[in-house]
Tab-separated table of C-alpha atoms and ligand atoms in Angstrom:
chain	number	residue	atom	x	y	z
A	1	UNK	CA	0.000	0.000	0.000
A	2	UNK	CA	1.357	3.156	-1.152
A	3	UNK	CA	2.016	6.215	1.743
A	4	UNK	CA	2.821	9.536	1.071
A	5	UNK	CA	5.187	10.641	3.477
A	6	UNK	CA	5.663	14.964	3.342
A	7	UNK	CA	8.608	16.176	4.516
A	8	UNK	CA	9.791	12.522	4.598
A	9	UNK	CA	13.614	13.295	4.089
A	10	UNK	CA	13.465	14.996	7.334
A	11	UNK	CA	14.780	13.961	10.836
A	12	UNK	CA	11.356	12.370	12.080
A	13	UNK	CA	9.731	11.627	8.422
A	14	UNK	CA	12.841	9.698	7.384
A	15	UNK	CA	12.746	7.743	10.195
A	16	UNK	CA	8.900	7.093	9.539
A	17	UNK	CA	9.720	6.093	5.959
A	18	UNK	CA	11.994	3.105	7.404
A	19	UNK	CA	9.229	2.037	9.943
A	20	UNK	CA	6.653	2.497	7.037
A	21	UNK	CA	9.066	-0.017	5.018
A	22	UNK	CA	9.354	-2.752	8.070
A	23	UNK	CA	5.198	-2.806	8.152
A	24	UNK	CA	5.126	-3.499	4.645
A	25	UNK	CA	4.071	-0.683	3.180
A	26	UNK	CA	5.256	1.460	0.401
A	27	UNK	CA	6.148	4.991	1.250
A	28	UNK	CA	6.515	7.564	-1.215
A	29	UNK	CA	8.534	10.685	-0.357
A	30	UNK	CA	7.610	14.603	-0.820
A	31	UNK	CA	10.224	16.655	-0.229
A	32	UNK	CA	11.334	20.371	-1.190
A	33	UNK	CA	14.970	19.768	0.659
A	34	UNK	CA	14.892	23.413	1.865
A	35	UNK	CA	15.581	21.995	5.648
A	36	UNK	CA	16.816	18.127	4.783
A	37	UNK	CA	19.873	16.715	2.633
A	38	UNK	CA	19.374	14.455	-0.192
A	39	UNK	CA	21.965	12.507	1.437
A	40	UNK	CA	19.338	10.914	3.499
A	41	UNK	CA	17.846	8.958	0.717
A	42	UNK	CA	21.510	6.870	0.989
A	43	UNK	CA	20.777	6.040	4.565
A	44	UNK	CA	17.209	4.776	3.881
A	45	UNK	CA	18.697	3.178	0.769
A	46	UNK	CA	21.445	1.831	3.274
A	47	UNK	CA	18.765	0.439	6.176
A	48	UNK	CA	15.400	-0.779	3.931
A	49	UNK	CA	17.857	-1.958	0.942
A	50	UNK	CA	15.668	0.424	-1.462
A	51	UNK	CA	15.731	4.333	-2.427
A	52	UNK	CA	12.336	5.254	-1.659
A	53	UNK	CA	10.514	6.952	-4.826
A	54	UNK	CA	10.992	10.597	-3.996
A	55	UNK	CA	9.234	13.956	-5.625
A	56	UNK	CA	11.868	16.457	-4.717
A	57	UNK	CA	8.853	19.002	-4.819
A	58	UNK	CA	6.945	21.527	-2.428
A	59	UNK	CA	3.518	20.219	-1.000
A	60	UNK	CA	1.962	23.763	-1.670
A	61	UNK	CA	1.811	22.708	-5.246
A	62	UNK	CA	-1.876	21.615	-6.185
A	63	UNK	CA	-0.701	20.093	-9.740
A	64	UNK	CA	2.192	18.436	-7.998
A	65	UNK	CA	-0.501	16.442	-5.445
A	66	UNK	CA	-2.927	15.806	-7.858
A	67	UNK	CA	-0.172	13.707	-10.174
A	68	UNK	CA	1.242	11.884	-6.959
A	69	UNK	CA	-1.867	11.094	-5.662
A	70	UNK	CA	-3.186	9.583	-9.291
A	71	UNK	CA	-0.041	7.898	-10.983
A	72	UNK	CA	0.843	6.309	-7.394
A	73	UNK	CA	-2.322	5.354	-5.977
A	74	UNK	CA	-1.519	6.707	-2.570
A	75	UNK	CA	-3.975	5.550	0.152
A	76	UNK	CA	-2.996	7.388	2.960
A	77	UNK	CA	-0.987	10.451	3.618
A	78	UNK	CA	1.864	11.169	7.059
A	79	UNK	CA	2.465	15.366	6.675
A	80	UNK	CA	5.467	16.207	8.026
A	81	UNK	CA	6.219	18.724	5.678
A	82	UNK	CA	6.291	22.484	7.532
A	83	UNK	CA	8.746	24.914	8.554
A	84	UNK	CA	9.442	24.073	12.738
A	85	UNK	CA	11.726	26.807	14.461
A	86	UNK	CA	10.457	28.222	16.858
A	87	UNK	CA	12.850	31.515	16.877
A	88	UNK	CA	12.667	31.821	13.605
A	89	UNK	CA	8.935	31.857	13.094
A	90	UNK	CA	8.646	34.776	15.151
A	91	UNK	CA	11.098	36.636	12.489
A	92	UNK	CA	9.350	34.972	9.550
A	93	UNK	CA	5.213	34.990	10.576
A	94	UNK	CA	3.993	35.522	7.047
A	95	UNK	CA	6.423	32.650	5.755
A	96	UNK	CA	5.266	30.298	8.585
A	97	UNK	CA	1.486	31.031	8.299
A	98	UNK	CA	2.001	30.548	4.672
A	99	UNK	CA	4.048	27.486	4.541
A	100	UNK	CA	2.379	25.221	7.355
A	101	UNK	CA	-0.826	26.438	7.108
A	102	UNK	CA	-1.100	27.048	3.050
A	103	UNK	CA	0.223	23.472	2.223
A	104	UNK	CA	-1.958	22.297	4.729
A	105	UNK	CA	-5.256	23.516	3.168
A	106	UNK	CA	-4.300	22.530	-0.264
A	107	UNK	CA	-3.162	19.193	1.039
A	108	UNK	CA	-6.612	18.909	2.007
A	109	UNK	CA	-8.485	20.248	-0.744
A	110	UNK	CA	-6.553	17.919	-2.937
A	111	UNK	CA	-7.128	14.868	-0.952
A	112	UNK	CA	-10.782	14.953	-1.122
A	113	UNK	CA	-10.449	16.102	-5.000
A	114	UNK	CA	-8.552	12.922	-5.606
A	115	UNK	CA	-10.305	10.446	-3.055
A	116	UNK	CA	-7.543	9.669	-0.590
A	117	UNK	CA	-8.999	9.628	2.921
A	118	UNK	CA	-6.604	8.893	5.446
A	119	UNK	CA	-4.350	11.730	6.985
A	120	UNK	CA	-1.462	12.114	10.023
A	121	UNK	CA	-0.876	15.373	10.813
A	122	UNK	CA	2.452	16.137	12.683
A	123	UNK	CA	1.478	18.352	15.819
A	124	UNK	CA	3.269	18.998	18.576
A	125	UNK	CA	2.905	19.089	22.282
A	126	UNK	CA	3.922	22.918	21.945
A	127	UNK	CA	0.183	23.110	22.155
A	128	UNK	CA	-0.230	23.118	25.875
A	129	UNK	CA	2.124	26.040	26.605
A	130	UNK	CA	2.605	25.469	30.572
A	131	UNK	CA	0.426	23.352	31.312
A	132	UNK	CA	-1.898	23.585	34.483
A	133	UNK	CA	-1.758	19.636	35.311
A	134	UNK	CA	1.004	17.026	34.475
A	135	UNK	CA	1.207	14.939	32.785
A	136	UNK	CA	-0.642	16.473	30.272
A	137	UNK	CA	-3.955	14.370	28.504
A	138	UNK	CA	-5.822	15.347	25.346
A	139	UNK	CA	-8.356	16.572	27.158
A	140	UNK	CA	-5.396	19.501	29.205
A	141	UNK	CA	-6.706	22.701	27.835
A	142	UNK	CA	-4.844	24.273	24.787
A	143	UNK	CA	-3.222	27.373	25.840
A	144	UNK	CA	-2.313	30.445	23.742
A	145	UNK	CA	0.661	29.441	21.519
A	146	UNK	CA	3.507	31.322	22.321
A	147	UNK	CA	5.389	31.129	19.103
A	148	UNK	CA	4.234	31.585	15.860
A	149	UNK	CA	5.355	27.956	14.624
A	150	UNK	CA	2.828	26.912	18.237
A	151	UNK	CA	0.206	28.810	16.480
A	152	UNK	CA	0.483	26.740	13.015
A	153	UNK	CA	0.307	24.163	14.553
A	154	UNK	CA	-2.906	24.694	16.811
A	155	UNK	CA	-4.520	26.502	14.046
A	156	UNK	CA	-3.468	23.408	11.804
A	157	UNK	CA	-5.469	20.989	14.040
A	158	UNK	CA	-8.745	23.067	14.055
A	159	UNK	CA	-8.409	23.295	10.653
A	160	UNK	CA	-8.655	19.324	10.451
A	161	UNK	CA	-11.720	19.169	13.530
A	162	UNK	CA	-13.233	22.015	11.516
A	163	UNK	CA	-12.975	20.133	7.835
A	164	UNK	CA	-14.459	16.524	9.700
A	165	UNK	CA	-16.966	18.440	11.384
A	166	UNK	CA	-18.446	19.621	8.102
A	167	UNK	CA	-18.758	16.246	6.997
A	168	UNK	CA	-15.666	15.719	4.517
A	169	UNK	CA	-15.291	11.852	4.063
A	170	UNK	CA	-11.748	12.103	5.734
A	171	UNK	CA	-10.210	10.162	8.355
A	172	UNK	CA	-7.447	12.295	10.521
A	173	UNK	CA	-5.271	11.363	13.601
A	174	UNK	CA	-3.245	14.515	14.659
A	175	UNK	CA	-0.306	13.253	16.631
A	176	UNK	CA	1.223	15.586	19.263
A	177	UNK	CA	4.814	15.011	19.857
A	178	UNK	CA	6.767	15.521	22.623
A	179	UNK	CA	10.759	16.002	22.513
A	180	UNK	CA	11.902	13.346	19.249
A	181	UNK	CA	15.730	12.935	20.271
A	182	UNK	CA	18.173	9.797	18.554
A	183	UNK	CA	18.576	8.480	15.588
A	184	UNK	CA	18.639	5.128	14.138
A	185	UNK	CA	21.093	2.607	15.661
A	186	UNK	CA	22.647	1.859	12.261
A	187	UNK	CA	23.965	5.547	12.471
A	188	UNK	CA	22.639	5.892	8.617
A	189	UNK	CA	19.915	8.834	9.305
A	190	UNK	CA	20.005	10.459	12.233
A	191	UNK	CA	19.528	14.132	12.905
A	192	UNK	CA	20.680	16.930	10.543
A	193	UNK	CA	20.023	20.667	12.409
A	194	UNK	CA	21.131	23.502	9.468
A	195	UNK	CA	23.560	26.138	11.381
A	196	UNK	CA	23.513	25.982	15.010
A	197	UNK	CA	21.096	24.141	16.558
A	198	UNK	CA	18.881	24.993	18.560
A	199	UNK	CA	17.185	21.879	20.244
A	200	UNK	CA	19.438	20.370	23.477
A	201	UNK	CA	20.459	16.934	22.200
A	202	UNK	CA	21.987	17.838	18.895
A	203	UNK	CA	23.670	21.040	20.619
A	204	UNK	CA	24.442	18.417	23.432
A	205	UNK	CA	26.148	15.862	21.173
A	206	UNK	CA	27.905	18.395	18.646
A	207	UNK	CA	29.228	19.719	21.871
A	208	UNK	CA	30.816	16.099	22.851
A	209	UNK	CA	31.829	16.043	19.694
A	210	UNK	CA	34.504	18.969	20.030
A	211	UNK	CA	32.477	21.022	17.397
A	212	UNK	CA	30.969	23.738	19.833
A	213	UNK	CA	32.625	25.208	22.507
A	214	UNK	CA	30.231	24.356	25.574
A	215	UNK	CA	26.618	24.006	26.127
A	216	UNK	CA	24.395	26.342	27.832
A	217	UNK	CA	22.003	25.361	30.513
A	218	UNK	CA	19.001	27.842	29.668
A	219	UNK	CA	18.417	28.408	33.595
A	220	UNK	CA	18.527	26.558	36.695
A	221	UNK	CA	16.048	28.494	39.032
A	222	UNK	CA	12.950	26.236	37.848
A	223	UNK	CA	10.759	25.633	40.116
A	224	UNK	CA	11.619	21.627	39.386
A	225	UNK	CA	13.665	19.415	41.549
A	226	UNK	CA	17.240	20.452	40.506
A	227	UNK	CA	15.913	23.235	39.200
A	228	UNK	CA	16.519	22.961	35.176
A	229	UNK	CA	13.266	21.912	32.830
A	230	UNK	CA	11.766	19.043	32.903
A	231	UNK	CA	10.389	17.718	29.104
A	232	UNK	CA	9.139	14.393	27.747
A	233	UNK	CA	12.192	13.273	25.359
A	234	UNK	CA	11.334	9.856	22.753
A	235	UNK	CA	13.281	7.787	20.626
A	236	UNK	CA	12.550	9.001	17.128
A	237	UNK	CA	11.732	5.396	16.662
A	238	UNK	CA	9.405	5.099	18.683
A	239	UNK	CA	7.615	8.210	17.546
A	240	UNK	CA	8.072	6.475	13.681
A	241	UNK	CA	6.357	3.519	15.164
A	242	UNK	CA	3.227	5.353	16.685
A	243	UNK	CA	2.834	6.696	13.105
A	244	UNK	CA	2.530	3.319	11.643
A	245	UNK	CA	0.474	2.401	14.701
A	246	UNK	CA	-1.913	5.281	13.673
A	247	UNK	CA	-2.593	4.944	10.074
A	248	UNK	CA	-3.015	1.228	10.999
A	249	UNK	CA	-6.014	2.226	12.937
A	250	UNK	CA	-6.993	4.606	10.476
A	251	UNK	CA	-6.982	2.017	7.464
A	252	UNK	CA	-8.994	-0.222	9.585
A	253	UNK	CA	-11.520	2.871	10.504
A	254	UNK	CA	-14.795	1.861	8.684
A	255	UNK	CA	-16.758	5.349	8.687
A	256	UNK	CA	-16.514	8.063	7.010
A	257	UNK	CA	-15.643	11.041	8.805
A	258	UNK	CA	-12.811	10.882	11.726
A	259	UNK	CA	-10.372	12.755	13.640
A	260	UNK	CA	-8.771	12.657	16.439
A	261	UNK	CA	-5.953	13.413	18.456
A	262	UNK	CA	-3.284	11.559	20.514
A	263	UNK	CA	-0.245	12.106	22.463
A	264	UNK	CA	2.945	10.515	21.897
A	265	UNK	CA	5.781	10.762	24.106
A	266	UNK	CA	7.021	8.403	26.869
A	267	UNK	CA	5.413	9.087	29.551
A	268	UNK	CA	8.384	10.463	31.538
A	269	UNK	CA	9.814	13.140	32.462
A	270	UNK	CA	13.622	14.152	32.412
A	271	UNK	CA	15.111	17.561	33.229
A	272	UNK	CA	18.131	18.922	31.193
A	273	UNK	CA	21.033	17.666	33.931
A	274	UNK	CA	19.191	14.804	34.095
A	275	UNK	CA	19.859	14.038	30.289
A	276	UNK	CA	23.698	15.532	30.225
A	277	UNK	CA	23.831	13.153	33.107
A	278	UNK	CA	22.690	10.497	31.504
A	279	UNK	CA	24.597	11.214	28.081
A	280	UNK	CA	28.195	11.415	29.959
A	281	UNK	CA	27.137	7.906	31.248
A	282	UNK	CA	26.227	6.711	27.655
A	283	UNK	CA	28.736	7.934	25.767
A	284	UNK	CA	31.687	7.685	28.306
A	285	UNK	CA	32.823	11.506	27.820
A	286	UNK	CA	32.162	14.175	29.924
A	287	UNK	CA	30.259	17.406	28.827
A	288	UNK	CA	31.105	20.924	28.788
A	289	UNK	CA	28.443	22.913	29.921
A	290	UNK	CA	27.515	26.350	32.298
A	291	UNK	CA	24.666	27.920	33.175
A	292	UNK	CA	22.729	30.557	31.234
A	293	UNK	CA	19.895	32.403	31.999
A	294	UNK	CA	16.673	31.187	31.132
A	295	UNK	CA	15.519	30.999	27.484
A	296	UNK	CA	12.088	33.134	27.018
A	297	UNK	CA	9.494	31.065	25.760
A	298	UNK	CA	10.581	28.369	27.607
A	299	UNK	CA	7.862	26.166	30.167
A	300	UNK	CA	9.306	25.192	33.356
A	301	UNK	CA	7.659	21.439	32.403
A	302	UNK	CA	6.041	19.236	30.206
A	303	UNK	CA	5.309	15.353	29.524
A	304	UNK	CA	2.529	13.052	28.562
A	305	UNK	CA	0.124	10.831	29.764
A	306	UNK	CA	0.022	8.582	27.093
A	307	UNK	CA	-2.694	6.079	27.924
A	308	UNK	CA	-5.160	7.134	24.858
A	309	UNK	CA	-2.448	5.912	22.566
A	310	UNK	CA	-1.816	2.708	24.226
A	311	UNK	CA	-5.670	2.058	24.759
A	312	UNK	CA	-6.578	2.747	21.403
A	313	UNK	CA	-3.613	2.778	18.970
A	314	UNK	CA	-1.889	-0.233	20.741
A	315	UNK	CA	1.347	1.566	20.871
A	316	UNK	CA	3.691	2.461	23.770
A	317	UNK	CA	7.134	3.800	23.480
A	318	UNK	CA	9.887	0.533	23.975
A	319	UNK	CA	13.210	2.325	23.757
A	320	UNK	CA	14.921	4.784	26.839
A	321	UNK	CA	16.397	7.693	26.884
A	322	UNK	CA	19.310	5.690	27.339
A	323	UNK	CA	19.102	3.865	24.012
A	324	UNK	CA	17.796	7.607	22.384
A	325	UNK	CA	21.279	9.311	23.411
A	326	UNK	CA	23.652	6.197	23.009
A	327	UNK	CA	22.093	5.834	19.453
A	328	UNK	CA	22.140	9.749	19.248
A	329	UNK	CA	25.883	9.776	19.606
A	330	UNK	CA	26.889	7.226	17.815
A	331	UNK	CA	25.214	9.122	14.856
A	332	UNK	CA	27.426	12.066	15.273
A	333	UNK	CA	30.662	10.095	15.989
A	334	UNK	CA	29.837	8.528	12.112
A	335	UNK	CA	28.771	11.976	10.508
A	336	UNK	CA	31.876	13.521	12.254
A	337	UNK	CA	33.885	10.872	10.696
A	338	UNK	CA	32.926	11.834	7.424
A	339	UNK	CA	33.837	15.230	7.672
B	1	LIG	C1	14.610	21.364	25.687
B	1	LIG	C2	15.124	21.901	27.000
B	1	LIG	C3	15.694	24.249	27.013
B	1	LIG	C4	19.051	24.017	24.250
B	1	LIG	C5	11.068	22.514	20.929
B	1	LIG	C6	9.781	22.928	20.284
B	1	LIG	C7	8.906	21.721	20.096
B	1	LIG	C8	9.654	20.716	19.291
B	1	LIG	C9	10.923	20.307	20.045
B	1	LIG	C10	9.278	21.004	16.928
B	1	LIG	C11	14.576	23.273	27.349
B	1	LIG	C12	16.919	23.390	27.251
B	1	LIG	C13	17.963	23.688	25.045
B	1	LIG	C14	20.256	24.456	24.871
B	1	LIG	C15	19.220	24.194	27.024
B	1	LIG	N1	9.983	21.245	18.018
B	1	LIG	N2	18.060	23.774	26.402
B	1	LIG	N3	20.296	24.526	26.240
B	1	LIG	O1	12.013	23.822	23.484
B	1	LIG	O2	11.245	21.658	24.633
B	1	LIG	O3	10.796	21.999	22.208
B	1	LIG	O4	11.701	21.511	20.186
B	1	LIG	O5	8.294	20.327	16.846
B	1	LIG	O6	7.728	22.099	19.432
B	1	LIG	O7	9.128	23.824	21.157
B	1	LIG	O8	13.116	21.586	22.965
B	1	LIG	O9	15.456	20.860	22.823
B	1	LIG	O10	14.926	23.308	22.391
B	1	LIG	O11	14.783	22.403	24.711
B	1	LIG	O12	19.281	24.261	28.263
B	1	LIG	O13	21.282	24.789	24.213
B	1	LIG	O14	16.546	22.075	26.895
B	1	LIG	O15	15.698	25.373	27.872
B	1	LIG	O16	14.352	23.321	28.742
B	1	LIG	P1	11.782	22.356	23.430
B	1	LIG	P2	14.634	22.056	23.152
């Protein structure tokens, strides 16, 4: 069965694509390659034995979706495909509005021209801002995003309650992830941050790796137990596998209208010296890092409850944060080597 998999040459869609492969079916990538390297296509070459068939094209492009969806019979659609930084959205609003919320719509408008009826949509737990409960359910209020790139993606997911709720034959799962860290343990696709990143494991790791000078703790006057932020951090796998898990459930769906939404994370939470602590142990190095002040935007904690997805998706996260940074580093000890 044929997939279309946006933004599948990116760090969590590529990783999707192989645990598309291992359930038998057929992904098909959509791509632009303004924030991934074509380079990744080797690695999934590399792991599934096959180059996935891959439209180096922008999803925003009605013409583009309407000849995917007819000359490769897709059935079901996993859109990753949107611009994600959150510093940068507040720079570039129009851009992000535009880009995550534009391809979404046509996306959409082109699925139910062409027939196809079963959507993921890539949401994030950015949602809940700081939340007033943990750990946070489906059901712990939304708050007021604060970032742009929050706001695409809470005004994505009314979009999709809004389209079902008019009665479009769709069927929609909108996953909401937590904090994807890893990479696959082959070490051929991991993750690729363009410039300096700005997410704590690949900063983290890169840091190990001699190619920044130190990392910066972003504040350690949280009102948490050693006072740094606490956040929900899965094995890109795992989040790969919940996808699967979810169009499974989909595909099985028989009605004609759906959506719903479901975390995915592990059900943990870590702070930030909790994970250098546990990457010094994992990798065998020890870390450079001092304390910064805090990082605005920033919430002091957040992790999932993640029993909807177990109950009704049948998935639960199997990997650590252990096996997330050990497979995490040995990704940048093989990219380093290639420099
Ligand atoms: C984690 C913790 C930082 C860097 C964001 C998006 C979310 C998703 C994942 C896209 C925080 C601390 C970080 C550093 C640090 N993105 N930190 N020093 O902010 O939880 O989530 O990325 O979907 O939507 O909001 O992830 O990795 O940036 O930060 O101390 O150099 O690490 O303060 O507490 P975040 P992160």
């Amino acid at each position: 069965m044929n997939i279309l998999v946006t933004g599948g040459a990116g760090f969590i869609g590529s990783h999707t694509v192989v645990a598309l492969t291992e359930a038998g079916f057929r992904p098909i990538i959509l791509d632009d390659f303004s924030n991934s390297e074509k380079s990744v296509l080797d690695g999934l070459e590399q792991i599934t034995g096959s180059k996935p068939t891959t439209y180096a094209e922008n999803c925003h492009n009605r013409e583009t979706l309407r000849r995917i969806f007819k000359e490769e019979k897709i059935e079901g659609v996993i859109h990753f495909a949107a611009f994600k930084a959150v510093g940068e959205s507040m720079q570039k609003p129009l851009e992000y509005y535009d880009n995550n919320l534009g391809s979404l719509i046509v996306l959409l408008q082109t699925m139910l021209e062409c027939g196809v009826s079963n959507l993921i949509f890539s949401s994030s737990c950015t949602v809940y801002g700081e939340p007033d409960e943990l750990p946070v359910t489906e059901k712990t209020p939304v708050k007021p995003a604060s970032s742009v790139y929050g706001n695409t993606k809470q005004i994505g997911e009314e979009i999709l309650h809004d389209t079902i709720e008019a009665g479009n034959a769709l069927k929609i799962i909108s996953l909401r992830y937590f904090n994807p860290i890893g990479a696959h343990p082959s070490a051929a696709i991991g993750e690729l941050p363009r410039g300096v990143p700005s997410n704590l494991v690949p900063f983290m790791i890169q840091t190990a790796a001699g190619l920044r000078e130190s990392l910066t703790i972003f504040g350690d006057d949280y009102p948490t137990p050693d006072g740094t932020c606490i956040r929900d951090y899965i094995h890109v796998l795992d989040l790969a596998e919940a996808h699967v898990a979810a169009l499974q459930f989909l595909l099985k769906k028989d009605v004609s209208g759906y959506y719903d939404i479901f975390n995915v994370g592990t059900g943990r939470g870590a702070s930030v010296m909790e994970l250098i602590k546990s990457f010094e142990q994992v990798a065998g190095v020890p870390l450079n890092y001092k304390l910064g002040p805090r990082r605005s935007g920033d919430v002091t904690a957040v992790y999932a409850d993640v029993q909807k997805c177990t109950e009704q998706l049948g998935w639960k996260a199997k990997r650590s944060m252990q096996d997330a940074l050990a497979d995490a580093w040995r990704w940048q000890l093989a990219i380093t080597a290639q420099r």
